[in-house]
PDB file of C-alpha atoms and ligand atoms in Angstrom:
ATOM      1  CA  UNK R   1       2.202  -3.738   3.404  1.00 98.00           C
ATOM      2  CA  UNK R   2       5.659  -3.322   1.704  1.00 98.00           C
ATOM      3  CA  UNK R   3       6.103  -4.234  -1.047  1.00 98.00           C
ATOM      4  CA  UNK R   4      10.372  -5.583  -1.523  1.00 98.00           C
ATOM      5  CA  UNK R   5      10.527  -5.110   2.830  1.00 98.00           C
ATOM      6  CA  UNK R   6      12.961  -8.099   2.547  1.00 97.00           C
ATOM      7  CA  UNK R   7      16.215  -5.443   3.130  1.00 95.00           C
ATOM      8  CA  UNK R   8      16.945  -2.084   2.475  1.00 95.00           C
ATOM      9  CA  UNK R   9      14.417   0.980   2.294  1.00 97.00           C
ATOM     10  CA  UNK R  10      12.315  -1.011   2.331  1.00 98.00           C
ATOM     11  CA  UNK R  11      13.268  -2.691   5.662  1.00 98.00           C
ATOM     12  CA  UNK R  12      14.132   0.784   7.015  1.00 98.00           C
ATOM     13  CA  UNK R  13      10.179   1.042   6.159  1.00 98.00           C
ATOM     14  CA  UNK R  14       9.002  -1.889   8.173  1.00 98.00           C
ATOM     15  CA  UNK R  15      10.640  -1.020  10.770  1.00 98.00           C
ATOM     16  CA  UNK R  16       9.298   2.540  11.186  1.00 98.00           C
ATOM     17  CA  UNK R  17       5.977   1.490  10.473  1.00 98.00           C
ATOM     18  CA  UNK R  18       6.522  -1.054  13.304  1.00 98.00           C
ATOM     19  CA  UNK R  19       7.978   0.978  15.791  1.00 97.00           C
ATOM     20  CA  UNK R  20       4.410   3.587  15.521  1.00 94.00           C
ATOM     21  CA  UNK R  21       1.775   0.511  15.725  1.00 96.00           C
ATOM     22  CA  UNK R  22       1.617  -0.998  12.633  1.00 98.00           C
ATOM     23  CA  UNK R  23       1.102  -4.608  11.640  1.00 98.00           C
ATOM     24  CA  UNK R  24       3.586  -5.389   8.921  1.00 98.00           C
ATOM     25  CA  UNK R  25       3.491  -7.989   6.157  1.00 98.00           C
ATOM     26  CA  UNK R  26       6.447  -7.590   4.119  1.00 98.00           C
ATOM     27  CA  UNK R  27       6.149  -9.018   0.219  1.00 98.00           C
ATOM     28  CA  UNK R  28       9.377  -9.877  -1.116  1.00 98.00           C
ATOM     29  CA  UNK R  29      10.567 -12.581  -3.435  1.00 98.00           C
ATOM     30  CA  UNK R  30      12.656 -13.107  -0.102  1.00 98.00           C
ATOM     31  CA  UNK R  31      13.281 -11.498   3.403  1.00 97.00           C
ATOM     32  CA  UNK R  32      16.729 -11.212   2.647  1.00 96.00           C
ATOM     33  CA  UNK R  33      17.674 -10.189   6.418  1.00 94.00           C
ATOM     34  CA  UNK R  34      15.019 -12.102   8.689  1.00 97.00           C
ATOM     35  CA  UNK R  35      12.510  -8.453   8.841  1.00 97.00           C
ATOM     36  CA  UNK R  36       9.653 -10.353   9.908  1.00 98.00           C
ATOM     37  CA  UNK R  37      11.750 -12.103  12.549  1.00 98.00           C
ATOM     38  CA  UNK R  38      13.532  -9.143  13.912  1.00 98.00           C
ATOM     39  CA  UNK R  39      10.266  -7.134  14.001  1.00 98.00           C
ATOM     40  CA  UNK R  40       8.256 -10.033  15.876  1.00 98.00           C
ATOM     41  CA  UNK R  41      11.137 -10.275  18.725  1.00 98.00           C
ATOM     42  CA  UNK R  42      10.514  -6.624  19.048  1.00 97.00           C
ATOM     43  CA  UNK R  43       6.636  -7.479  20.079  1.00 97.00           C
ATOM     44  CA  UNK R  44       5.100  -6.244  16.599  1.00 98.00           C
ATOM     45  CA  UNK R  45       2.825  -7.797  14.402  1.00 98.00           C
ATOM     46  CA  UNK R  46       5.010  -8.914  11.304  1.00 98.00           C
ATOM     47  CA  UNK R  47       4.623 -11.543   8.664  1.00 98.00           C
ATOM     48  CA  UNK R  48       7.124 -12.208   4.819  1.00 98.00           C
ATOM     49  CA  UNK R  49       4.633 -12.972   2.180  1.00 98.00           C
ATOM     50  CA  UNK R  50       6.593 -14.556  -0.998  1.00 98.00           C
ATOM     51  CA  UNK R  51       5.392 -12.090  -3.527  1.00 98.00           C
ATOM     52  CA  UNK R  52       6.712 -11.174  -7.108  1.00 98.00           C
ATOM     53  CA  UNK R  53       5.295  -8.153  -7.710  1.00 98.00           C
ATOM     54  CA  UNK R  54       5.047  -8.746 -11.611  1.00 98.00           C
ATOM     55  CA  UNK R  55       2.731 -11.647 -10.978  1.00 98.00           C
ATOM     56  CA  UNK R  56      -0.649 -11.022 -10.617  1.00 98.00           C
ATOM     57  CA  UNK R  57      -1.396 -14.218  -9.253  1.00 98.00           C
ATOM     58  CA  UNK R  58       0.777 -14.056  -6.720  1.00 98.00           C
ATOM     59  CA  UNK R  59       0.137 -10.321  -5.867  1.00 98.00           C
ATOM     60  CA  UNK R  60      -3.517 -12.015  -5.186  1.00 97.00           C
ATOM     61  CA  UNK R  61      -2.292 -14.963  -2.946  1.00 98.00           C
ATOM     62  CA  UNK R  62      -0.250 -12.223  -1.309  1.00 98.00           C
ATOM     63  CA  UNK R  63      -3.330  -9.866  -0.392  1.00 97.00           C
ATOM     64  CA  UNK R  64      -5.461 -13.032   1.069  1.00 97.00           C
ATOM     65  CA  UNK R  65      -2.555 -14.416   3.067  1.00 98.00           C
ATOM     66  CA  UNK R  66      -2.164 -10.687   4.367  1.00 97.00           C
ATOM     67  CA  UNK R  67      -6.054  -9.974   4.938  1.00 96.00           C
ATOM     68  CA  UNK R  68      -6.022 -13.905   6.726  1.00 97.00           C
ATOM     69  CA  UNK R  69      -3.207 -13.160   9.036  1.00 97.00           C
ATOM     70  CA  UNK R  70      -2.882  -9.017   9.720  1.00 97.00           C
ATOM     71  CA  UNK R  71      -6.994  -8.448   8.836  1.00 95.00           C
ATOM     72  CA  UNK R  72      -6.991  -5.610   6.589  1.00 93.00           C
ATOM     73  CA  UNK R  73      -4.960  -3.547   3.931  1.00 95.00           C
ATOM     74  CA  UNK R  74      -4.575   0.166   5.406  1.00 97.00           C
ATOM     75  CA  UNK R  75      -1.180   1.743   4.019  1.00 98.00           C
ATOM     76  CA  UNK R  76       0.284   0.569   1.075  1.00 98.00           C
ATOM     77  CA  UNK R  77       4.145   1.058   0.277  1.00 99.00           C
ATOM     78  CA  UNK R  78       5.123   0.440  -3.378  1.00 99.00           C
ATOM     79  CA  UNK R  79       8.865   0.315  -3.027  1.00 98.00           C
ATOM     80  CA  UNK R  80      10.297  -2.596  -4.715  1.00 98.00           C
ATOM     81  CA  UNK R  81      12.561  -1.828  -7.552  1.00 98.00           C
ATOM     82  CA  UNK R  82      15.433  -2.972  -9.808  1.00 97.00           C
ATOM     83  CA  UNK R  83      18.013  -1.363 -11.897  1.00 96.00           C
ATOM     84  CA  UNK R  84      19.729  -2.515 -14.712  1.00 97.00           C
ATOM     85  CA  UNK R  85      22.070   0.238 -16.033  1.00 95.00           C
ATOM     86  CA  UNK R  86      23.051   0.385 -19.761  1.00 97.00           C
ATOM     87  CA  UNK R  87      23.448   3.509 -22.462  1.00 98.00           C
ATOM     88  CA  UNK R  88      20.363   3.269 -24.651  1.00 98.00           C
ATOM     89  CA  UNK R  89      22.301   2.380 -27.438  1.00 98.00           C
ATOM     90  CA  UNK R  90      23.582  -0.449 -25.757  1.00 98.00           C
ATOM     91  CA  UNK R  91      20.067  -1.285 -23.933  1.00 98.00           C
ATOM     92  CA  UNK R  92      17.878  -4.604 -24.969  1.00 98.00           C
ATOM     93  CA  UNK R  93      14.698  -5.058 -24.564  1.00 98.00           C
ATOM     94  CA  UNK R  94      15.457  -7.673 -21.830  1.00 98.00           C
ATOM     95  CA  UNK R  95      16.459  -4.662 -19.686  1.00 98.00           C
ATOM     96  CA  UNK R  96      13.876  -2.100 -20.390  1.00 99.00           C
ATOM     97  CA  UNK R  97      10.927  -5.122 -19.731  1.00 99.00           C
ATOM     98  CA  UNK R  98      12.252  -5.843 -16.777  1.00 98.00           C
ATOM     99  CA  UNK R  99      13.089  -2.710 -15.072  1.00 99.00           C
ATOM    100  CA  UNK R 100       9.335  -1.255 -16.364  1.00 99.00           C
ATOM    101  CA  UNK R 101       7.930  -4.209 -14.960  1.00 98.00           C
ATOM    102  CA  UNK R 102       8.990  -4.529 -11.356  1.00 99.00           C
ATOM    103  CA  UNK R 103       9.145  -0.525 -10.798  1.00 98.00           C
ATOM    104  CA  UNK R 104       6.033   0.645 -12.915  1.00 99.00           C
ATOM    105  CA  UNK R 105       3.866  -2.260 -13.839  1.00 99.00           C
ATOM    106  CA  UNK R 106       4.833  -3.655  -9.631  1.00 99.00           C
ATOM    107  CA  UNK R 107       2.720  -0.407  -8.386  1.00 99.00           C
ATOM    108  CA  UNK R 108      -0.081  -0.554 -10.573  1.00 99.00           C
ATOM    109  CA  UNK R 109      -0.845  -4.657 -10.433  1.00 98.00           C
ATOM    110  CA  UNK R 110      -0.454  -3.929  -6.211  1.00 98.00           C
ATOM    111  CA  UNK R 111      -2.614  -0.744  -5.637  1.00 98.00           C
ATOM    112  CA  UNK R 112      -5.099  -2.587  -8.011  1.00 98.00           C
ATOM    113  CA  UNK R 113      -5.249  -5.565  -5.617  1.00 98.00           C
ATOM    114  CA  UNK R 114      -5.239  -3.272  -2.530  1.00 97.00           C
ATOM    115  CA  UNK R 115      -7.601  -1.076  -3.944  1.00 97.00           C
ATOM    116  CA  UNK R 116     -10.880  -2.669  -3.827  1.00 94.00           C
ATOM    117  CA  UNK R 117     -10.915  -3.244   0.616  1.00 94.00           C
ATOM    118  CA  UNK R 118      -9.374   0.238   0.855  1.00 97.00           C
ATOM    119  CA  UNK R 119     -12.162   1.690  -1.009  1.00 97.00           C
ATOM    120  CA  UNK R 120     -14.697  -0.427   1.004  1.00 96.00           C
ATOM    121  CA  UNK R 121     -13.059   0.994   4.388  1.00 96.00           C
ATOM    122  CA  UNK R 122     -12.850   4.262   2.820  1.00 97.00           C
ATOM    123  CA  UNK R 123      -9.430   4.731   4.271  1.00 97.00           C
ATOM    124  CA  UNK R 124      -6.400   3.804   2.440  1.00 98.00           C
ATOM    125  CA  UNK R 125      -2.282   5.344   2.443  1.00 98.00           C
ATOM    126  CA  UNK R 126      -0.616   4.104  -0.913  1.00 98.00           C
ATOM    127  CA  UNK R 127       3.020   5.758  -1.075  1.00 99.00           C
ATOM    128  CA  UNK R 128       5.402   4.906  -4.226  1.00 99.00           C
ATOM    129  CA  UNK R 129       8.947   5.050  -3.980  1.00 99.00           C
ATOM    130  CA  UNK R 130       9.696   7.196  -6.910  1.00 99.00           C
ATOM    131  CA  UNK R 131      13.455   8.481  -7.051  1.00 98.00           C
ATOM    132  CA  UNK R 132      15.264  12.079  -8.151  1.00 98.00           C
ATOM    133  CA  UNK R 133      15.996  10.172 -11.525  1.00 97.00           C
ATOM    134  CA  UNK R 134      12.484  10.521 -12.510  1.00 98.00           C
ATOM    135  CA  UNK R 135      12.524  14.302 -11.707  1.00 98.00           C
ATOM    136  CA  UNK R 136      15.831  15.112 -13.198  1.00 97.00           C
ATOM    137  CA  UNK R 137      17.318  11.580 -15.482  1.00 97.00           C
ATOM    138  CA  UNK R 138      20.510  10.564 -15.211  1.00 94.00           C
ATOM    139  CA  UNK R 139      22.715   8.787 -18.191  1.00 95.00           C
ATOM    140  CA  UNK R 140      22.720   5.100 -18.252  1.00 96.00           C
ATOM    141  CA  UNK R 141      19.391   4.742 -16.601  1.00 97.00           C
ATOM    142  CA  UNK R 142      16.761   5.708 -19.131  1.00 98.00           C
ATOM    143  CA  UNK R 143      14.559   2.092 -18.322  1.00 98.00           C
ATOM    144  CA  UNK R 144      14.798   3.087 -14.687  1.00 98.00           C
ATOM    145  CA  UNK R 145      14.210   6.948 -14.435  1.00 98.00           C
ATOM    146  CA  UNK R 146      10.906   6.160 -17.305  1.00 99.00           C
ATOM    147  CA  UNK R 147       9.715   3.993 -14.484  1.00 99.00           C
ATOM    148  CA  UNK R 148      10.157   6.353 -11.516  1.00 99.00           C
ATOM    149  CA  UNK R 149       8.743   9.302 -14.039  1.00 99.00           C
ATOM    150  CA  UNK R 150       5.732   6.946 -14.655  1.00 99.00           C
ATOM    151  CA  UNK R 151       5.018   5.976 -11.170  1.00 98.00           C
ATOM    152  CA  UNK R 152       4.699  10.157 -10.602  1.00 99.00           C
ATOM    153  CA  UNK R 153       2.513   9.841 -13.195  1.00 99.00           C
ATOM    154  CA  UNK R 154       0.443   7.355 -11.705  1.00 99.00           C
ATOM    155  CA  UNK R 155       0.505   8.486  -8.396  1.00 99.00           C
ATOM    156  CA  UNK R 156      -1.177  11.575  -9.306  1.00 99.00           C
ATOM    157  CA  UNK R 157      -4.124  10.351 -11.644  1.00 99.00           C
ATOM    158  CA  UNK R 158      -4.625   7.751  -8.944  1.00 99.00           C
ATOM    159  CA  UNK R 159      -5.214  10.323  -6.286  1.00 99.00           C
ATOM    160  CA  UNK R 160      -7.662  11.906  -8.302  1.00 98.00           C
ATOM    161  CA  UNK R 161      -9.017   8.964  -8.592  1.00 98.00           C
ATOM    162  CA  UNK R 162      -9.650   7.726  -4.897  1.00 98.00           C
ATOM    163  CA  UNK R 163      -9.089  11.744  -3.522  1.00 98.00           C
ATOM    164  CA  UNK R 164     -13.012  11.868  -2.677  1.00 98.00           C
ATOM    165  CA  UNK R 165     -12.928   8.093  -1.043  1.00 98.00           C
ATOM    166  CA  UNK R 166     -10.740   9.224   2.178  1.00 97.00           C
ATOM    167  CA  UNK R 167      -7.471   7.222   0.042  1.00 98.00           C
ATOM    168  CA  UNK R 168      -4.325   9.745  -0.145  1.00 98.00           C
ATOM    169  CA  UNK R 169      -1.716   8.356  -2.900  1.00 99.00           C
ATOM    170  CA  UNK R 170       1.717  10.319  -2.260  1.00 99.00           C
ATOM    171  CA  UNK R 171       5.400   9.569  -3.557  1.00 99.00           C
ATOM    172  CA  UNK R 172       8.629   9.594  -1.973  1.00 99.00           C
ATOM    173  CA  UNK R 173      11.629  10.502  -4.364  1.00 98.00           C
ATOM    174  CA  UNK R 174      15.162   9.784  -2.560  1.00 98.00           C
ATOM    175  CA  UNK R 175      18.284  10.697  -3.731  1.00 97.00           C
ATOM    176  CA  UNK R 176      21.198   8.701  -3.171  1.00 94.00           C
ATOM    177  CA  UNK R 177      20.476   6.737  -0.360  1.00 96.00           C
ATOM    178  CA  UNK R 178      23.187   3.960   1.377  1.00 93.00           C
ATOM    179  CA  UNK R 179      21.833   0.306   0.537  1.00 88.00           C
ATOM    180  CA  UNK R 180      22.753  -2.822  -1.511  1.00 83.00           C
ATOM    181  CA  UNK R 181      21.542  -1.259  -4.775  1.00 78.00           C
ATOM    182  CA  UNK R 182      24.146   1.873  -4.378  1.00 81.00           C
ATOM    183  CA  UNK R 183      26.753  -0.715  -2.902  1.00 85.00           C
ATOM    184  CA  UNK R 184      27.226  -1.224  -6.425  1.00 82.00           C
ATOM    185  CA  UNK R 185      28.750   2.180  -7.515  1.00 83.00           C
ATOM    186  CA  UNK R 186      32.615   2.681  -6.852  1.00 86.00           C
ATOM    187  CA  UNK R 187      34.286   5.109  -4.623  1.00 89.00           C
ATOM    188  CA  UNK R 188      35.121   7.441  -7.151  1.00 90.00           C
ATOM    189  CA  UNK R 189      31.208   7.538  -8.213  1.00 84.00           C
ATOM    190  CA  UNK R 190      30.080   8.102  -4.523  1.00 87.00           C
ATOM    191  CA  UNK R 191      32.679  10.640  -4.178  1.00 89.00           C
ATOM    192  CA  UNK R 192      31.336  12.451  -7.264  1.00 88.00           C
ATOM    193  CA  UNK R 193      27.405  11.920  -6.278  1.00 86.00           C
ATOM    194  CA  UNK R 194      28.444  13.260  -2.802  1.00 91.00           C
ATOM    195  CA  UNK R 195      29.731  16.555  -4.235  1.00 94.00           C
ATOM    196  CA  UNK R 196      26.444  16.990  -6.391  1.00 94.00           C
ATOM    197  CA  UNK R 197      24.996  16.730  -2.634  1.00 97.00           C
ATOM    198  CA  UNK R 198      24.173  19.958  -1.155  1.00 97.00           C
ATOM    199  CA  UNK R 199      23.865  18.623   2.367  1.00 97.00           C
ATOM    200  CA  UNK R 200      27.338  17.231   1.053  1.00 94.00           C
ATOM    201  CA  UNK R 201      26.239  13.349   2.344  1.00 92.00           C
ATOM    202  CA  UNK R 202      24.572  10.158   0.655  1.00 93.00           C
ATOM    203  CA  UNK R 203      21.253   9.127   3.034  1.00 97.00           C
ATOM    204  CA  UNK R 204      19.929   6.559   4.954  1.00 97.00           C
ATOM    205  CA  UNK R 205      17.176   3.998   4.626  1.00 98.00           C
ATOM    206  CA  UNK R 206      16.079   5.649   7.947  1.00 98.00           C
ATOM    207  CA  UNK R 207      15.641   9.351   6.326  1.00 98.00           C
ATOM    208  CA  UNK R 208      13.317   7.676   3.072  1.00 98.00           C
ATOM    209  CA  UNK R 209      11.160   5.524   6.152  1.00 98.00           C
ATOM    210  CA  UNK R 210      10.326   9.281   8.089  1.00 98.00           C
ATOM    211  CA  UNK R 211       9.218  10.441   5.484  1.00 98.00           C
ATOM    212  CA  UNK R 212       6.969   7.181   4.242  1.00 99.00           C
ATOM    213  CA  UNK R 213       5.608   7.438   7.539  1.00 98.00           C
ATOM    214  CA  UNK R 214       4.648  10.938   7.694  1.00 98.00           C
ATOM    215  CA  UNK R 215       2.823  10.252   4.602  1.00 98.00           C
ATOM    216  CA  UNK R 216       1.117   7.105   5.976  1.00 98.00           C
ATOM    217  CA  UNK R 217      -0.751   8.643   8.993  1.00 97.00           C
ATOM    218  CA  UNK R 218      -3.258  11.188   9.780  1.00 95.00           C
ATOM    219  CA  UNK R 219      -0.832  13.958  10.165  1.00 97.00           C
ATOM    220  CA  UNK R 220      -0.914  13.635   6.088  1.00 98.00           C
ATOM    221  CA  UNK R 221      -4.859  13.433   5.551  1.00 97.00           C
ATOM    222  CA  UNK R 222      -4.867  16.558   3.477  1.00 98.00           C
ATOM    223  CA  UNK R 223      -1.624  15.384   1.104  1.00 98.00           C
ATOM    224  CA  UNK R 224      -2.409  13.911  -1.989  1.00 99.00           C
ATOM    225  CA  UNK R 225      -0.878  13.677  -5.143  1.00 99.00           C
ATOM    226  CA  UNK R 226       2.866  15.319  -3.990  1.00 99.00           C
ATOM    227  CA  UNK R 227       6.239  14.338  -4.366  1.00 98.00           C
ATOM    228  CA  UNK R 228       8.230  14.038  -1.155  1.00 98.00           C
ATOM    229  CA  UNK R 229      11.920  15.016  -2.330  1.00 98.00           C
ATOM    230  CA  UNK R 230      14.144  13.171   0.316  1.00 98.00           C
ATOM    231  CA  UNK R 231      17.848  14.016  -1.246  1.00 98.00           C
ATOM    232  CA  UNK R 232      19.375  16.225   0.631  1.00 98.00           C
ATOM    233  CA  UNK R 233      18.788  19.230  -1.537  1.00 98.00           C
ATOM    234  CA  UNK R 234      20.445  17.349  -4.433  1.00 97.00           C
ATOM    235  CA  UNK R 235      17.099  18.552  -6.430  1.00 97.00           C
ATOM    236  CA  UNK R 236      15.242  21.321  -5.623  1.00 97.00           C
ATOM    237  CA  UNK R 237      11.301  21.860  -7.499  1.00 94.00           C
TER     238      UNK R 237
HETATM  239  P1  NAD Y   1      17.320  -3.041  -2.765  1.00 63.80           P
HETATM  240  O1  NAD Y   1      17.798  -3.683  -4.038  1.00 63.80           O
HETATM  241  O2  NAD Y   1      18.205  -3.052  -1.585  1.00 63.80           O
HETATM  242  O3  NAD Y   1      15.899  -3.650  -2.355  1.00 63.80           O
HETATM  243  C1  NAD Y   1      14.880  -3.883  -3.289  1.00 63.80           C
HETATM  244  C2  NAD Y   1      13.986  -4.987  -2.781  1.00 63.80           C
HETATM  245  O4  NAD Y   1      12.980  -5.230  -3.782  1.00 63.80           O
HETATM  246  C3  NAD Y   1      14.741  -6.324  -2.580  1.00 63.80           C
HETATM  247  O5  NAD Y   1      14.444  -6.851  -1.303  1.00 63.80           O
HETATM  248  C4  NAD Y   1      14.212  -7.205  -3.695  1.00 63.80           C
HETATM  249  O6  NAD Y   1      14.156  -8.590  -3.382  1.00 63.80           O
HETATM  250  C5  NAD Y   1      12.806  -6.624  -3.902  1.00 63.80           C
HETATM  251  N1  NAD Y   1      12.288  -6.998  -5.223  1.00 63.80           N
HETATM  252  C6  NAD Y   1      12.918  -6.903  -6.415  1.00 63.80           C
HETATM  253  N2  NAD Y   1      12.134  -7.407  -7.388  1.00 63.80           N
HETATM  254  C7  NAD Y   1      10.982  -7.816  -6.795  1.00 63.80           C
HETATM  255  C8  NAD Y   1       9.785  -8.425  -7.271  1.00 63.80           C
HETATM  256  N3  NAD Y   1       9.626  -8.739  -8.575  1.00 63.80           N
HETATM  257  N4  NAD Y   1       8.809  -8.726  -6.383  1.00 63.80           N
HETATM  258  C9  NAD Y   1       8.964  -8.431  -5.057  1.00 63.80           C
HETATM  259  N5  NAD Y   1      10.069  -7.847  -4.551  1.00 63.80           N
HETATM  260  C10 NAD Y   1      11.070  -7.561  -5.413  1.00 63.80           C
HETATM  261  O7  NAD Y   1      16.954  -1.541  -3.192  1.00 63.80           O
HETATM  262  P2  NAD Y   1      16.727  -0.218  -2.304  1.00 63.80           P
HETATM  263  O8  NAD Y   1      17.875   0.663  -2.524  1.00 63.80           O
HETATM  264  O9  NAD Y   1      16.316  -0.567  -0.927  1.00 63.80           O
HETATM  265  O10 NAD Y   1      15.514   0.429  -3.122  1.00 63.80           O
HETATM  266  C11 NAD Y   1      14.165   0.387  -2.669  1.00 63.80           C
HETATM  267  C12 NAD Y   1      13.359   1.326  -3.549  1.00 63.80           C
HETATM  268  O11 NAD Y   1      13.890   2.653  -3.439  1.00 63.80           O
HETATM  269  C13 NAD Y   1      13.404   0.979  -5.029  1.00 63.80           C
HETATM  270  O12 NAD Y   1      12.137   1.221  -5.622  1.00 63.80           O
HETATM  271  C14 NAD Y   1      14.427   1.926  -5.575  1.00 63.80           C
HETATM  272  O13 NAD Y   1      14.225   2.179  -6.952  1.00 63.80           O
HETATM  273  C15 NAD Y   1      14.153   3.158  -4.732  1.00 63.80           C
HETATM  274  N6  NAD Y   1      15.263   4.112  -4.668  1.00 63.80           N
HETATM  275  C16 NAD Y   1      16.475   3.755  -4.162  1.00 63.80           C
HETATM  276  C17 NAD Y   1      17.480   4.710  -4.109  1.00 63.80           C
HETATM  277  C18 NAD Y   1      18.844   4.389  -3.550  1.00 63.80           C
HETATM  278  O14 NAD Y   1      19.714   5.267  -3.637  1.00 63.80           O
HETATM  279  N7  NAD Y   1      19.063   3.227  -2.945  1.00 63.80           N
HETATM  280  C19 NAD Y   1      17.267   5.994  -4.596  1.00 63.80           C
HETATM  281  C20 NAD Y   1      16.025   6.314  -5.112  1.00 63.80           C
HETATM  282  C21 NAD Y   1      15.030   5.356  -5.133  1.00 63.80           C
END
């Protein structure tokens, strides 16, 4: 399951999941780009569930619809996110709710709802897509780095949690990574970003989805509680 699969990282996700086996239901509040589609032409087992990961309603209709159609809950990808930039001073409370809601409040309403058949199977994979902000902050982005910080947070009391119920709960902290949400920086941003970049280049969807899939099979089984830093050496910790 993953969670915002409708384009971007996410997407990349699917599809790597996919391509090793995996029966994918993507929850999105659309699939942007036709994922399910593409992946079902390519022989896997896909479905789009219409999910809003702030609704915990619909985060419920969204696990029965999955269970119904794909039969169980195994791996667990919290990766849909927002951003809505501002200088504190400048911030309302419009932007902090929502960014805090989608990114932090997303992952903890959709491991809940996963949580309960994982624990029954005792076998679950939940992976968060953090980001570097959370590690290192970055101006104009206090809402979003607090959520990425908290979802560290979370991921690591939750894998105390569920450590002893064979459940691993691992995040994934890109960079900069190419997709529609970095679209929206200029060329002179990029430019400057890039030169921050040790490895001297932005990433790809593709290079977050290795790494989410390293950390969903059994190659991973004695992971739990890290931070996968996928940014090119842009951080080092
Ligand atoms: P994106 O904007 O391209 O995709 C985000 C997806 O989340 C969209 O399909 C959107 O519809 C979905 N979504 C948004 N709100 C939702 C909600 N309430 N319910 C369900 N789905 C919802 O962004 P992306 O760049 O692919 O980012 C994916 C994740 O990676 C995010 O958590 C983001 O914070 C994180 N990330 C991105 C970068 C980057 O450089 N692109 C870097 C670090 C972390």
């Amino acid at each position: 399951m993953v969670t915002g699969g409708g384009r971007g990282i996410g997407r990349a996700i699917a599809r790597r999941l996919a391509q090793d086996g995996a029966k994918v239901a993507l929850w999105d509040l659309a699939d942007h780009e036709g994922v399910a589609d593409e992946l079902k032409a390519q022989g896997a087992q896909a479905i789009f569930v219409p999910v809003d990961v702030t609704n915990a309603d619909s985060i419920s209709q969204g696990v029965e619809a999955t269970i119904a159609n794909l039969g169980s809950i195994d791996i667990l990808v919290n990766n849909a996110g927002i951003t809505q930039d501002s200088l504190l001073m400048r911030m309302d409370e419009g932007q902090w709710d929502a960014v805090l809601n989608v990114n932090l409040k997303g992952a903890y309403l959709c491991s809940k709802a996963v949580l309960r058949p994982m624990l029954k199977a005792r076998y679950g994979r939940i992976i968060n897509i953090a980001s570097v902000v959370g590690l290192m902050g970055n101006a104009g982005q206090t809402n979003y780095s607090a959520s990425k910080a908290g979802l560290i947070g979370f991921t690591k009391s939750l894998a105390r949690e569920v450590a002893s119920r064979g459940i691993t709960v691992n995040a994934v902290a890109p960079g900069f990574i190419a997709s529609e949400m970095t679209d929206a920086l200029s060329d002179k941003q990029k430019e400057v970003l890039q030169g921050q970049i040790p490895m001297g280049e932005i990433g790809t969807p593709e290079d977050v989805a290795n790494g989410v899939w390293f950390l969903s099979t059994d190659a991973s089984r004695y992971i739990t509680g890290q931070v996968l830093n996928i940014n090119g050496g842009l951080l080092m910790v």
